[in-house]
Coordinates of C-alpha atoms in Angstrom, one line a residue:
Chain A
X849 CA 118.2 132.7 88.6
X850 CA 118.5 129.7 90.8
X851 CA 115.3 128.1 92.1
X852 CA 114.8 126.7 95.6
X853 CA 112.6 123.8 96.5
X854 CA 111.6 121.8 99.6
X855 CA 111.0 118.1 99.8
X856 CA 108.6 116.5 102.2
X857 CA 108.1 112.9 103.0
X858 CA 104.4 112.4 103.8
X859 CA 105.1 110.3 106.9
X860 CA 103.9 113.3 108.8
X861 CA 100.2 114.1 109.4
X862 CA 98.6 115.9 106.5
X863 CA 98.1 119.1 108.4
X864 CA 101.7 119.3 109.4
X865 CA 103.1 119.0 105.8
X866 CA 100.5 121.5 104.7
X867 CA 101.5 123.9 107.4
X868 CA 105.1 123.8 106.2
X869 CA 103.9 124.1 102.5
X870 CA 102.0 127.3 103.3
X871 CA 105.2 128.6 105.0
X872 CA 107.2 127.8 101.9
X873 CA 104.5 129.4 99.7
X874 CA 104.7 132.7 101.8
X875 CA 108.5 132.5 101.5
X876 CA 110.9 132.5 98.6
X877 CA 110.6 128.9 97.6
X878 CA 109.7 128.0 94.0
X879 CA 108.9 124.3 94.3
X880 CA 107.6 121.7 96.7
X881 CA 108.4 118.1 96.1
X882 CA 106.5 115.2 97.7
X883 CA 108.0 111.8 97.8
X884 CA 105.9 108.8 96.7
X885 CA 106.2 105.6 98.7
X886 CA 103.3 103.2 99.2
X887 CA 104.3 103.0 102.9
X888 CA 103.6 106.7 103.4
X889 CA 100.5 108.8 103.0
X890 CA 99.4 109.1 99.4
X891 CA 101.4 111.6 97.3
X892 CA 98.4 112.9 95.4
X893 CA 96.2 113.5 98.4
X894 CA 99.1 115.4 100.0
X895 CA 99.6 117.5 96.8
X896 CA 95.9 118.2 96.6
X897 CA 95.9 119.5 100.2
X898 CA 98.9 121.7 99.4
X899 CA 97.5 123.1 96.2
X900 CA 94.2 124.0 98.0
X901 CA 96.0 125.8 100.8
X902 CA 98.7 127.6 98.8
X903 CA 98.5 130.4 96.2
X904 CA 101.6 130.4 94.0
X905 CA 104.2 127.7 94.6
X906 CA 104.8 124.9 92.1
X907 CA 104.2 121.4 93.4
X908 CA 105.0 117.9 92.1
X909 CA 105.8 114.3 92.8
X910 CA 109.4 113.9 93.9
X911 CA 109.4 111.2 92.6
X912 CA 106.7 108.8 91.6
X913 CA 107.8 105.6 89.9
X914 CA 106.5 103.8 86.8
X915 CA 106.3 100.4 88.3
X916 CA 103.9 101.0 91.2
X917 CA 101.9 103.6 89.4
X918 CA 101.2 102.9 85.7
X919 CA 102.0 106.0 83.7
X920 CA 98.4 106.3 82.5
X921 CA 97.3 106.6 86.1
X922 CA 100.1 109.1 86.8
X923 CA 99.0 111.2 83.8
X924 CA 95.4 111.3 85.1
X925 CA 96.5 112.2 88.6
X926 CA 98.8 115.0 87.3
X927 CA 96.1 116.5 85.1
X928 CA 93.7 116.4 87.9
X929 CA 96.1 118.3 90.1
X930 CA 96.7 120.8 87.2
X931 CA 93.0 121.5 87.3
X932 CA 93.2 122.4 91.1
X933 CA 96.4 124.5 90.6
X934 CA 96.6 125.4 87.0
X935 CA 100.2 125.9 85.8
X936 CA 101.6 125.0 89.3
X937 CA 102.2 121.3 88.8
X938 CA 105.2 119.3 87.6
X939 CA 105.6 115.6 87.4
X940 CA 108.7 114.0 88.9
X941 CA 109.3 110.4 88.0
X942 CA 112.2 107.9 88.6
X943 CA 112.6 104.2 88.9
X944 CA 112.7 104.4 92.7
X945 CA 114.5 102.2 95.1
X946 CA 114.9 98.5 94.7
X947 CA 114.0 97.8 98.3
X948 CA 110.6 99.3 98.2
X949 CA 109.8 97.6 94.9
X950 CA 111.0 94.3 96.4
X951 CA 108.6 94.7 99.3
X952 CA 105.8 95.1 96.8
X953 CA 107.0 92.1 94.8
X954 CA 107.6 94.1 91.7
X955 CA 110.8 93.7 89.7
X956 CA 112.6 96.7 88.5
X957 CA 112.7 95.6 84.9
X958 CA 114.4 97.6 82.1
X959 CA 114.6 100.9 84.1
X960 CA 115.8 103.0 81.1
X961 CA 113.0 101.8 78.9
X962 CA 110.4 102.1 81.6
X963 CA 111.3 105.8 82.1
X964 CA 111.6 106.6 78.4
X965 CA 108.2 105.0 77.7
X966 CA 106.6 106.5 80.8
X967 CA 107.7 110.0 80.0
X968 CA 106.3 109.5 76.4
X969 CA 102.9 108.3 77.8
X970 CA 102.6 110.9 80.5
X971 CA 103.6 113.7 78.1
X972 CA 101.1 112.6 75.4
X973 CA 98.3 112.2 77.9
X974 CA 98.9 115.4 79.8
X975 CA 99.1 117.3 76.5
X976 CA 95.6 116.1 75.7
X977 CA 96.7 113.8 72.9
X978 CA 95.6 110.2 72.6
X979 CA 97.9 107.2 72.5
X980 CA 97.3 104.6 69.8
X981 CA 99.0 101.2 69.4
X982 CA 101.9 102.0 71.6
X983 CA 104.1 98.9 72.0
X984 CA 107.1 99.5 74.1
X985 CA 109.5 97.2 75.8
X986 CA 107.7 97.6 79.2
X987 CA 104.3 99.1 78.4
X988 CA 101.7 98.3 75.8
X989 CA 98.9 100.8 75.3
X990 CA 96.5 99.9 72.5
X991 CA 94.4 103.1 72.9
X992 CA 94.1 105.7 75.6
X993 CA 93.0 109.3 76.1
X994 CA 91.8 111.3 79.1
X995 CA 88.1 111.9 79.1
X996 CA 88.4 115.4 80.5
X997 CA 90.0 118.7 79.2
X998 CA 93.6 119.0 80.3
X999 CA 95.4 122.3 81.2
X1000 CA 98.7 123.6 79.9
X1001 CA 101.5 120.9 79.5
X1002 CA 103.1 119.8 82.7
X1003 CA 106.9 119.8 82.9
X1004 CA 108.4 116.4 83.5
X1005 CA 111.4 115.9 85.8
X1006 CA 113.3 112.7 86.0
X1007 CA 115.1 111.5 89.1
X1008 CA 118.5 110.0 88.2
X1009 CA 121.7 108.8 89.7
X1010 CA 123.6 106.6 87.3
X1011 CA 125.3 107.9 84.1
X1012 CA 122.8 106.3 81.7
X1013 CA 119.7 107.5 83.6
X1014 CA 121.2 111.0 83.9
X1015 CA 121.9 111.2 80.2
X1016 CA 118.3 109.9 79.4
X1017 CA 116.8 112.4 81.9
X1018 CA 118.5 115.3 80.2
X1019 CA 117.6 114.0 76.8
X1020 CA 113.9 113.6 77.3
X1021 CA 113.1 115.5 80.5
X1022 CA 112.3 119.1 81.2
X1023 CA 114.2 118.8 84.4
X1024 CA 116.6 116.4 86.1
X1025 CA 116.5 115.6 89.9
X1026 CA 120.0 114.6 91.0
X1027 CA 120.0 112.7 94.3
X1028 CA 123.2 114.2 95.6
X1029 CA 124.4 116.8 98.1
X1030 CA 128.1 117.2 97.3
X1031 CA 129.4 119.5 94.6
X1032 CA 131.7 116.7 93.5
X1033 CA 128.8 114.3 92.7
X1034 CA 126.8 117.0 91.0
X1035 CA 129.8 118.0 88.9
X1036 CA 130.1 114.4 87.7
X1037 CA 126.4 114.2 87.0
X1038 CA 126.6 117.4 85.0
X1039 CA 128.9 115.7 82.5
X1040 CA 126.3 113.1 81.7
X1041 CA 123.5 115.7 81.6
X1042 CA 125.5 117.7 79.0
X1043 CA 125.8 114.5 76.9
X1044 CA 122.0 114.0 77.2
X1045 CA 121.1 117.5 76.0
X1046 CA 123.5 117.4 73.1
X1047 CA 122.0 114.0 72.1
X1048 CA 118.6 115.8 72.0
X1049 CA 120.2 118.8 70.3
X1050 CA 118.8 121.2 72.9
X1051 CA 120.5 123.8 75.0
X1052 CA 121.5 123.0 78.6
X1053 CA 119.5 125.9 79.8
X1054 CA 116.3 124.2 78.6
X1055 CA 116.7 121.7 81.4
X1056 CA 116.2 122.6 85.1
X1057 CA 119.0 120.7 86.9
X1058 CA 117.9 120.2 90.5
X1059 CA 120.2 119.1 93.2
X1060 CA 118.0 117.0 95.5
X1061 CA 120.0 117.3 98.7
X1062 CA 119.7 116.0 102.3
X1063 CA 119.5 119.2 104.1
X1064 CA 119.8 120.4 107.7
X1065 CA 120.2 123.9 108.9
X1066 CA 120.1 125.4 112.3
X1067 CA 121.9 128.3 114.1
X1068 CA 123.4 125.7 116.4
X1069 CA 125.8 123.6 114.2
X1070 CA 125.6 120.6 116.5
X1071 CA 121.9 120.4 116.3
X1072 CA 122.0 120.7 112.5
X1073 CA 124.5 117.9 112.2
X1074 CA 122.7 115.7 114.7
X1075 CA 119.4 116.0 112.7
X1076 CA 121.2 115.0 109.5
X1077 CA 122.8 111.8 111.0
X1078 CA 119.9 109.4 110.6
X1079 CA 119.4 110.3 107.0
X1080 CA 123.1 110.1 106.2
X1081 CA 123.3 106.7 107.9
X1082 CA 120.7 105.3 105.5
X1083 CA 122.4 106.9 102.5
X1084 CA 125.8 105.5 103.4
X1085 CA 124.3 102.1 104.1
X1086 CA 122.7 102.1 100.7
X1087 CA 125.7 103.4 98.8
X1088 CA 127.7 101.3 96.4
X1089 CA 131.4 100.9 97.5
X1090 CA 132.8 103.1 94.6
X1091 CA 130.6 106.0 95.7
X1092 CA 131.9 105.7 99.2
X1093 CA 135.5 105.5 98.0
X1094 CA 135.0 108.6 95.9
X1095 CA 134.4 110.4 99.1
X1096 CA 137.4 108.8 100.9
X1097 CA 135.0 106.7 103.1
X1098 CA 136.2 103.1 103.7
X1099 CA 133.5 100.7 102.3
X1100 CA 133.8 98.6 105.5
X1101 CA 132.4 101.6 107.5
X1102 CA 129.4 101.6 105.2
X1103 CA 129.0 97.9 105.7
X1104 CA 129.1 98.3 109.5
X1105 CA 126.4 100.9 109.4
X1106 CA 124.3 98.7 107.1
X1107 CA 124.7 95.7 109.4
X1108 CA 123.5 97.8 112.4
X1109 CA 120.5 99.1 110.5
X1110 CA 119.6 95.6 109.3
X1111 CA 119.7 94.4 113.0
X1112 CA 117.4 97.3 113.9
X1113 CA 120.1 98.8 116.0
X1114 CA 119.6 102.4 115.0
X1115 CA 121.6 104.0 117.9
X1116 CA 124.6 101.9 117.0
X1117 CA 124.2 102.7 113.3
X1118 CA 123.9 106.5 113.9
X1119 CA 126.9 106.5 116.3
X1120 CA 129.1 105.3 113.4
X1121 CA 128.3 108.2 111.2
X1122 CA 131.3 110.6 111.0
X1123 CA 131.3 114.3 110.2
X1124 CA 133.0 113.4 106.9
X1125 CA 130.0 111.3 105.9
X1126 CA 127.7 114.1 106.7
X1127 CA 129.7 116.4 104.6
X1128 CA 129.7 114.0 101.7
X1129 CA 126.0 113.2 101.7
X1130 CA 124.2 116.3 103.2
X1131 CA 124.2 120.0 103.2
X1132 CA 124.2 120.5 107.0
X1133 CA 125.3 123.2 109.4
X1134 CA 124.8 126.8 110.2
X1135 CA 123.2 129.2 107.7
X1136 CA 126.6 130.4 106.6
X1137 CA 128.0 126.9 106.2
X1138 CA 124.9 126.0 104.1
X1139 CA 125.3 129.1 102.0
X1140 CA 128.9 128.1 101.2
X1141 CA 128.0 124.6 100.2
X1142 CA 125.0 125.7 98.1
X1143 CA 127.2 128.2 96.3
X1144 CA 129.6 125.4 95.4
X1145 CA 126.7 123.3 94.1
X1146 CA 125.4 126.2 92.0
X1147 CA 128.9 126.6 90.6
X1148 CA 128.7 123.1 89.1
X1149 CA 125.6 124.2 87.0
X1150 CA 122.7 123.2 89.2
X1151 CA 119.7 125.5 88.6
X1152 CA 117.5 124.4 91.5
X1153 CA 118.5 123.5 95.1
X1154 CA 116.0 121.2 96.8
X1155 CA 116.3 121.1 100.6
X1156 CA 115.3 117.6 101.4
X1157 CA 114.8 115.5 104.5
X1158 CA 115.4 116.3 107.4
X1159 CA 115.5 120.1 106.5
X1160 CA 116.5 120.7 110.1
X1161 CA 116.0 119.8 113.8
X1162 CA 113.0 122.1 113.9
X1163 CA 111.5 122.2 110.4
X1164 CA 109.5 125.4 110.9
X1165 CA 112.5 127.3 112.1
X1166 CA 114.7 125.8 109.4
X1167 CA 112.3 126.9 106.7
X1168 CA 112.4 130.4 108.2
X1169 CA 116.2 130.4 108.2
X1170 CA 116.2 129.3 104.5
X1171 CA 113.7 132.1 103.6
X1172 CA 115.2 134.9 105.6
X1173 CA 119.0 134.1 105.5
X1174 CA 119.9 131.6 102.9
X1175 CA 117.7 132.1 99.8
X1176 CA 118.1 136.0 99.8
X1177 CA 121.9 135.3 99.5
X1178 CA 121.2 133.8 96.0
X1179 CA 118.1 135.7 94.9
X1180 CA 117.6 139.4 94.6
X1181 CA 114.5 139.9 96.7
X1182 CA 112.8 142.3 99.0
X1183 CA 113.2 141.4 102.7
X1184 CA 110.6 138.8 103.4
X1185 CA 108.4 139.7 106.3
X1186 CA 105.4 137.4 106.3
X1187 CA 107.4 134.5 107.6
X1188 CA 109.0 136.4 110.5
X1189 CA 105.5 136.8 112.0
X1190 CA 104.8 133.1 112.6
Chain B
X1131 CA 84.0 125.8 125.4
X1132 CA 84.3 127.8 122.2
X1133 CA 82.4 130.8 123.6
X1134 CA 84.4 130.9 126.8
X1135 CA 87.7 130.5 125.0
X1136 CA 86.9 133.5 122.8
X1137 CA 86.1 135.6 125.9
X1138 CA 89.6 134.7 127.2
X1139 CA 91.3 135.4 123.8
X1140 CA 89.9 138.9 123.7
X1141 CA 91.9 139.7 126.9
X1142 CA 95.2 138.8 125.2
X1143 CA 97.1 141.9 124.3
X1144 CA 98.0 142.3 120.6
X1145 CA 101.6 142.9 121.4
X1146 CA 102.1 139.4 122.6
X1147 CA 100.1 137.5 120.0
X1148 CA 102.8 136.9 117.5
X1149 CA 105.0 135.3 120.1
X1150 CA 102.1 133.4 121.5
X1151 CA 101.1 132.1 118.1
X1152 CA 104.7 131.1 117.3
X1153 CA 105.0 129.2 120.6
X1154 CA 101.7 127.3 120.2
X1155 CA 102.4 126.5 116.5
X1156 CA 105.8 125.0 117.6
X1157 CA 104.1 123.1 120.4
X1158 CA 101.5 121.6 118.0
X1159 CA 104.0 120.7 115.3
X1160 CA 106.4 119.0 117.6
X1161 CA 103.8 117.4 119.9
X1162 CA 104.0 113.6 120.3
X1163 CA 100.2 113.7 120.5
X1164 CA 99.8 115.6 117.1
X1165 CA 97.5 112.9 115.9
X1166 CA 94.9 114.0 118.5
X1167 CA 94.3 117.2 116.4
X1168 CA 90.7 117.1 115.1
X1169 CA 90.7 117.2 111.3
X1170 CA 88.2 120.1 111.2
X1171 CA 90.3 122.2 113.7
X1172 CA 93.5 121.5 111.6
X1173 CA 91.8 122.7 108.5
X1174 CA 90.6 125.9 110.2
X1175 CA 94.1 126.6 111.5
X1176 CA 95.5 126.0 108.0
X1177 CA 92.8 128.4 106.5
X1178 CA 93.8 131.1 109.0
X1179 CA 97.6 130.5 108.4
X1180 CA 97.1 130.8 104.6
X1181 CA 95.5 134.2 105.2
X1182 CA 98.0 135.5 107.7
X1183 CA 95.2 135.5 110.3
X1184 CA 96.6 133.3 113.0
X1185 CA 97.1 136.3 115.4
X1186 CA 93.4 137.4 114.9
X1187 CA 90.9 136.6 117.7
X1188 CA 89.7 133.5 115.9
X1189 CA 93.2 132.4 114.9
X1190 CA 94.5 132.6 118.5
X1191 CA 91.3 130.9 119.7
X1192 CA 91.8 128.0 117.4
X1193 CA 95.5 127.6 118.3
X1194 CA 94.6 127.7 122.0
X1195 CA 91.9 125.1 121.4
X1196 CA 94.4 122.8 119.7
X1197 CA 97.0 123.4 122.4
X1198 CA 94.5 122.5 125.1
X1199 CA 93.5 119.3 123.2
X1200 CA 97.1 118.2 122.5
X1201 CA 99.1 119.5 125.4
X1202 CA 97.0 121.1 128.1
X1203 CA 99.6 121.3 130.8
X1204 CA 102.3 122.7 128.5
X1205 CA 99.9 125.2 127.1
X1206 CA 99.1 126.6 130.6
X1207 CA 102.9 126.6 131.5
X1208 CA 103.6 128.5 128.3
X1209 CA 100.9 131.1 129.0
X1210 CA 102.5 131.7 132.4
X1211 CA 106.0 131.9 130.8
X1212 CA 104.6 134.7 128.6
X1213 CA 103.4 136.5 131.7
X1214 CA 99.8 135.9 130.8
X1215 CA 99.0 134.6 134.3
X1216 CA 95.4 135.7 134.2
X1217 CA 94.8 134.0 130.9
X1218 CA 96.6 130.8 132.2
X1219 CA 94.3 130.8 135.2
X1220 CA 91.2 131.2 133.1
X1221 CA 92.3 128.4 130.8
X1222 CA 92.9 126.2 133.8
X1223 CA 89.4 126.9 135.1
X1224 CA 88.0 126.1 131.7
X1225 CA 89.8 122.8 131.7
X1226 CA 88.5 122.0 135.2
X1227 CA 84.9 122.8 134.0
X1228 CA 85.3 120.7 130.9
X1229 CA 86.4 117.7 133.0

């Protein structure tokens, strides 16, 4: 059965994110993913708050990166979370975006090796094993072991976009987080994921393939689209030309949006976002429109749908719509009532 | 203020509490002054939300307290909109006393 997740960016106050997380926990969601950027509130503090105030939902980094946070530190943090919410923690890791790393003065060196080695280190450490004389291309660990008892092994998800990273993610990960919202892009990603699992000689079903979408739902379609526009503007601005062309978007339009954003002219940038761009890079619209698009994504083989930023013009209401109208369309469940209360 | 607020809350009919709680929660979540929320009060609200107790006496009391701190005028207007005129008046009096 397909799983549903929510992504939160901890730019919001802790109590707000935690409020939404409790709402998701009472609803039909399976996962909560918290992004990790040094510019925002700390991912592990946010996850701790969420674990304390929720009872069943699985939570994880979505995603941390191996350059700003050494895999040994990540492993310790993940095991600590697993003590607070046993069996409810996953670790999402990806190389992150170049711009953020550049701001920190950290080069994105050997991304494939960095991920492969990080996953090895995190998996060993979170399984309670020690690492001895590890000499990788990116990390050297002469000897390391956590000094406290760890819980059950934590599934590791890998954030991926390019073909090689997708293949690697499927090969060594327990899950893959595909940063895409259009069935066409997820279908392409699935080909590489299949290559990855066959390389590891494991069944495709052993990997949770999550479509990490930009999502916006509201009963009013105009409001839903409007909320998605800023996120889509940044996605289009950061997209390589071939990706835009694949969606029949002229690269010069992307360049214009990028130019406006660089100048800090947000209004101008957002006004250049077309409905076609929103359709290519977000799941946005009325509940029925979102159901239609989610169904197309699931058809490509995705096993988890993550509703990412902005979620909707009114996040509380959008989570309610997801719980009461959208998720029940894909999961056989009893009518959820708790959420209708507040 | 806590004792007075609880006296006011006890006069709010159960039938309107779900809608009232929803409206205050939306007000708090979308307030531009959300950072004024005291940390302890936020944690109490989350505690009651986790346990489905936001419509209890204490749940409503804590929500109203937060509404008064973040958006006092809108909170009073909202109470009037919900036909809780007497409650609105009492909250206004409470605000005047607090000043």
